[in-house]
Coordinates of C-alpha atoms in Angstrom, one line a residue:
M1 CA 15.7 22.7 6.4
D2 CA 13.0 20.3 7.2
D3 CA 12.0 19.8 10.5
W4 CA 12.5 16.0 11.1
S5 CA 12.6 15.7 14.5
V6 CA 10.1 13.1 15.9
T7 CA 8.6 14.3 18.7
T8 CA 4.8 12.6 18.8
P9 CA 3.8 10.5 21.9
R10 CA 3.9 7.2 19.9
G11 CA 6.0 4.4 19.6
L12 CA 9.4 5.5 18.8
T13 CA 9.9 2.9 16.5
D14 CA 6.6 3.8 15.3
T15 CA 7.3 6.4 14.6
V16 CA 10.2 6.8 13.1
H17 CA 9.1 4.6 10.7
D18 CA 6.5 6.8 9.8
T19 CA 8.4 9.5 9.5
I20 CA 10.8 7.4 7.2
L21 CA 8.0 6.4 4.8
E22 CA 7.1 9.9 4.4
L23 CA 10.6 11.2 3.3
L24 CA 10.4 8.1 0.8
M25 CA 7.5 8.9 -0.7
N26 CA 7.9 12.1 -0.9
R27 CA 11.2 11.9 -2.2
G28 CA 12.6 13.8 0.4
L29 CA 15.3 10.7 0.3
E30 CA 15.3 10.4 -3.2
P31 CA 15.3 7.0 -4.8
G32 CA 18.7 5.0 -5.0
S33 CA 20.4 7.2 -2.3
A34 CA 21.9 5.8 0.4
L35 CA 20.4 5.6 4.1
R36 CA 22.8 5.5 6.8
T37 CA 21.4 5.2 9.9
Q38 CA 23.6 7.7 12.2
T39 CA 22.7 10.3 9.9
L40 CA 18.9 9.4 9.8
A41 CA 19.2 9.1 13.5
D42 CA 20.8 12.9 13.6
R43 CA 18.2 14.4 11.6
L44 CA 15.5 13.0 13.3
G45 CA 17.0 13.4 16.8
V46 CA 17.0 9.9 18.3
S47 CA 19.4 7.3 18.5
A48 CA 20.0 4.4 15.7
T49 CA 18.7 1.9 17.4
P50 CA 15.2 2.9 16.2
V51 CA 16.1 4.1 13.0
R52 CA 17.9 0.2 12.2
E53 CA 14.8 -1.1 13.5
A54 CA 12.5 1.0 11.2
L55 CA 14.8 0.2 8.4
A56 CA 14.4 -3.0 8.5
R57 CA 10.6 -3.3 8.5
L58 CA 11.2 -0.9 5.5
E59 CA 13.2 -3.1 4.0
G60 CA 10.1 -6.1 4.2
S61 CA 8.2 -3.7 2.6
G62 CA 10.5 -3.1 -0.7
L63 CA 10.8 0.8 0.1
V64 CA 14.6 -0.1 1.3
V65 CA 17.1 -2.5 0.1
R66 CA 20.0 -3.9 1.9
S67 CA 23.5 -5.4 0.8
A68 CA 25.9 -6.8 2.6
R69 CA 28.3 -4.2 1.3
R70 CA 26.8 -1.2 0.5
G71 CA 24.1 -1.2 3.4
Y72 CA 20.5 0.6 3.4
R73 CA 19.5 2.3 0.2
A74 CA 16.4 4.0 -0.9
A75 CA 14.5 1.4 -3.0
P76 CA 14.5 3.0 -7.0
L77 CA 11.4 3.7 -8.4
L78 CA 9.7 0.4 -10.3
S79 CA 10.1 0.4 -13.9
N80 CA 7.7 -0.1 -16.0
E81 CA 8.6 -4.4 -16.1
E82 CA 8.4 -4.2 -12.5
L83 CA 4.8 -2.8 -12.5
G84 CA 4.0 -5.2 -14.5
Q85 CA 5.4 -8.1 -12.8
L86 CA 3.6 -6.4 -9.2
V87 CA -0.2 -6.7 -11.2
D88 CA 0.5 -9.9 -12.8
V89 CA 1.1 -12.0 -9.2
R90 CA -1.9 -9.7 -7.8
L91 CA -3.9 -10.6 -10.6
L92 CA -2.7 -14.5 -10.0
V93 CA -3.9 -13.9 -5.7
E94 CA -6.8 -11.2 -5.4
P95 CA -9.4 -12.8 -7.9
G96 CA -9.5 -16.0 -5.7
N97 CA -9.3 -14.1 -2.8
A98 CA -12.6 -12.4 -4.0
E99 CA -14.2 -15.1 -5.3
R100 CA -13.6 -17.2 -2.1
A101 CA -14.7 -14.6 0.5
C102 CA -18.2 -13.8 -2.0
A103 CA -18.5 -17.7 -1.3
R104 CA -19.1 -17.4 2.1
T105 CA -20.6 -13.9 2.2
D106 CA -23.1 -11.9 4.6
D107 CA -25.0 -9.3 5.1
A108 CA -22.7 -8.1 7.8
F109 CA -19.5 -8.7 5.9
V110 CA -21.3 -7.1 2.6
A111 CA -21.9 -3.5 5.2
R112 CA -18.0 -3.8 6.1
L113 CA -17.0 -3.9 2.4
W114 CA -19.1 -0.6 1.6
T115 CA -18.2 1.2 5.1
A116 CA -14.4 0.3 3.1
V117 CA -15.5 1.8 -0.2
E118 CA -17.1 4.7 1.5
E119 CA -14.0 5.9 3.6
Q120 CA -12.0 5.4 0.7
R121 CA -14.5 7.9 -1.4
Q122 CA -14.1 10.0 1.9
A123 CA -10.5 10.0 2.1
P124 CA -8.2 13.3 0.8
T125 CA -6.2 12.5 -2.6
G126 CA -3.4 15.1 -2.0
P127 CA -1.6 17.3 -2.1
G128 CA 1.8 15.3 -1.3
Y129 CA 1.7 11.4 0.4
S130 CA 0.7 13.9 3.9
G131 CA -2.4 14.3 1.9
F132 CA -2.9 11.1 0.1
K133 CA -1.4 8.7 3.0
H134 CA -5.3 7.9 4.3
Y135 CA -6.5 7.2 0.8
L136 CA -3.8 4.6 0.5
E137 CA -4.7 3.2 3.9
A138 CA -8.5 3.2 3.0
D139 CA -7.8 1.9 -0.8
W140 CA -5.3 -1.3 1.0
S141 CA -8.1 -2.1 3.6
F142 CA -10.7 -2.8 1.4
H143 CA -8.3 -5.9 -0.5
E144 CA -7.2 -6.8 3.4
L145 CA -10.9 -6.9 4.1
L146 CA -11.3 -9.2 1.3
A147 CA -8.3 -11.2 2.2
E148 CA -9.7 -11.5 5.8
G149 CA -13.0 -13.0 4.4
T150 CA -11.4 -16.3 3.0
G151 CA -10.8 -17.4 6.6
N152 CA -7.7 -18.1 5.4
P153 CA -5.4 -16.4 7.7
F154 CA -1.9 -17.5 5.1
I155 CA -3.9 -15.6 2.1
V156 CA -3.8 -12.2 5.1
R157 CA 0.0 -12.7 5.0
T158 CA 0.7 -13.2 1.1
L159 CA -1.3 -10.0 0.8
D160 CA 0.3 -7.7 3.0
S161 CA 3.8 -8.6 1.5
F162 CA 2.9 -6.6 -1.0
R163 CA 1.7 -3.5 0.3
G164 CA 5.1 -1.7 0.3
F165 CA 5.4 -2.7 -3.6
V166 CA 1.9 -1.2 -4.2
Q167 CA 2.7 2.2 -2.3
R168 CA 5.9 2.2 -4.2
L169 CA 3.0 3.2 -7.4
H170 CA 2.8 6.4 -5.5
Q171 CA 6.0 7.3 -5.1
D172 CA 6.3 9.9 -7.8
E173 CA 2.8 11.7 -7.5
E174 CA 1.8 14.6 -6.4
R175 CA -1.7 13.4 -6.3
V176 CA -3.8 10.2 -6.3
S177 CA -5.1 10.5 -10.1
D178 CA -7.1 7.5 -10.4
A179 CA -9.4 8.1 -6.9
R180 CA -12.8 7.8 -8.9
E181 CA -12.0 5.2 -10.9
S182 CA -10.8 3.0 -8.4
V183 CA -13.9 4.0 -5.9
A184 CA -16.0 2.8 -8.9
E185 CA -13.8 -1.0 -9.4
H186 CA -14.6 -1.5 -5.4
E187 CA -18.0 -0.5 -5.9
A188 CA -18.7 -2.9 -8.5
I189 CA -16.6 -5.8 -6.6
V190 CA -19.2 -5.0 -3.4
R191 CA -22.2 -5.1 -5.8
A192 CA -21.0 -8.6 -7.1
F193 CA -20.6 -9.8 -3.3
E194 CA -24.5 -8.3 -2.6
Q195 CA -25.8 -10.7 -5.4
R196 CA -24.0 -13.9 -3.8
D197 CA -21.8 -14.1 -7.3
P198 CA -18.5 -15.7 -6.6
A199 CA -17.5 -15.6 -10.1
A200 CA -18.1 -12.0 -10.6
A201 CA -16.3 -11.0 -7.7
A202 CA -13.7 -12.9 -9.4
A203 CA -14.3 -11.1 -12.4
A204 CA -14.7 -7.6 -11.0
M205 CA -11.4 -7.7 -9.2
R206 CA -9.9 -9.1 -12.6
A207 CA -11.1 -5.8 -14.1
H208 CA -10.1 -3.6 -11.2
L209 CA -6.3 -5.1 -11.3
R210 CA -6.5 -4.4 -15.1
G211 CA -7.4 -0.9 -14.7
V212 CA -4.8 -0.3 -12.1
L213 CA -2.1 -1.3 -15.0
E214 CA -3.7 0.9 -17.6
R215 CA -3.9 3.6 -15.7
A216 CA -0.5 3.1 -14.8
F217 CA 1.1 3.1 -18.1
G218 CA -1.2 5.6 -19.5

């Protein structure tokens, strides 16, 4: 049996959250399965309270769903329709983020973007979620940085609401298969920033998100 016990010195709820997240991403907890608070607490060697708090956080990310009568369950894998809807809403938001951030960028911000791209390029892409979670973090950090670059905290919060759903794209993967394409698309966005071309930055982001959708369906 896998050793799920929580032994790290981090904040207990954070540690429990990350442990359950890894189980969800690696399908140690199958999509659609019931998540019983006490069962998880016993497995992790903790009380029910941090498990309950972690599940509530995961519900906010979309990785866990809850109903009044059935309690918590692992979210099912995204359907093709839901995947299309997720990319559609990102297409409504993120090209505008890139355009606004580019319009107010400076050399220091461009350097931060290049650093984010390099961190993504260097991050391992597997095997399993434990092998590619730092890649996902680096990938998402690039998008977060663009949102921060708009100077609008409500845009940052809007983007953050997508994060868990974006993670679900990789629930059934052993490795990230499109890292090379994703990094190249991010580089194209940064080059538009270097040229101080907001329209080109928006177009490059649009091309990136459409590429994500095409590769997911491919």
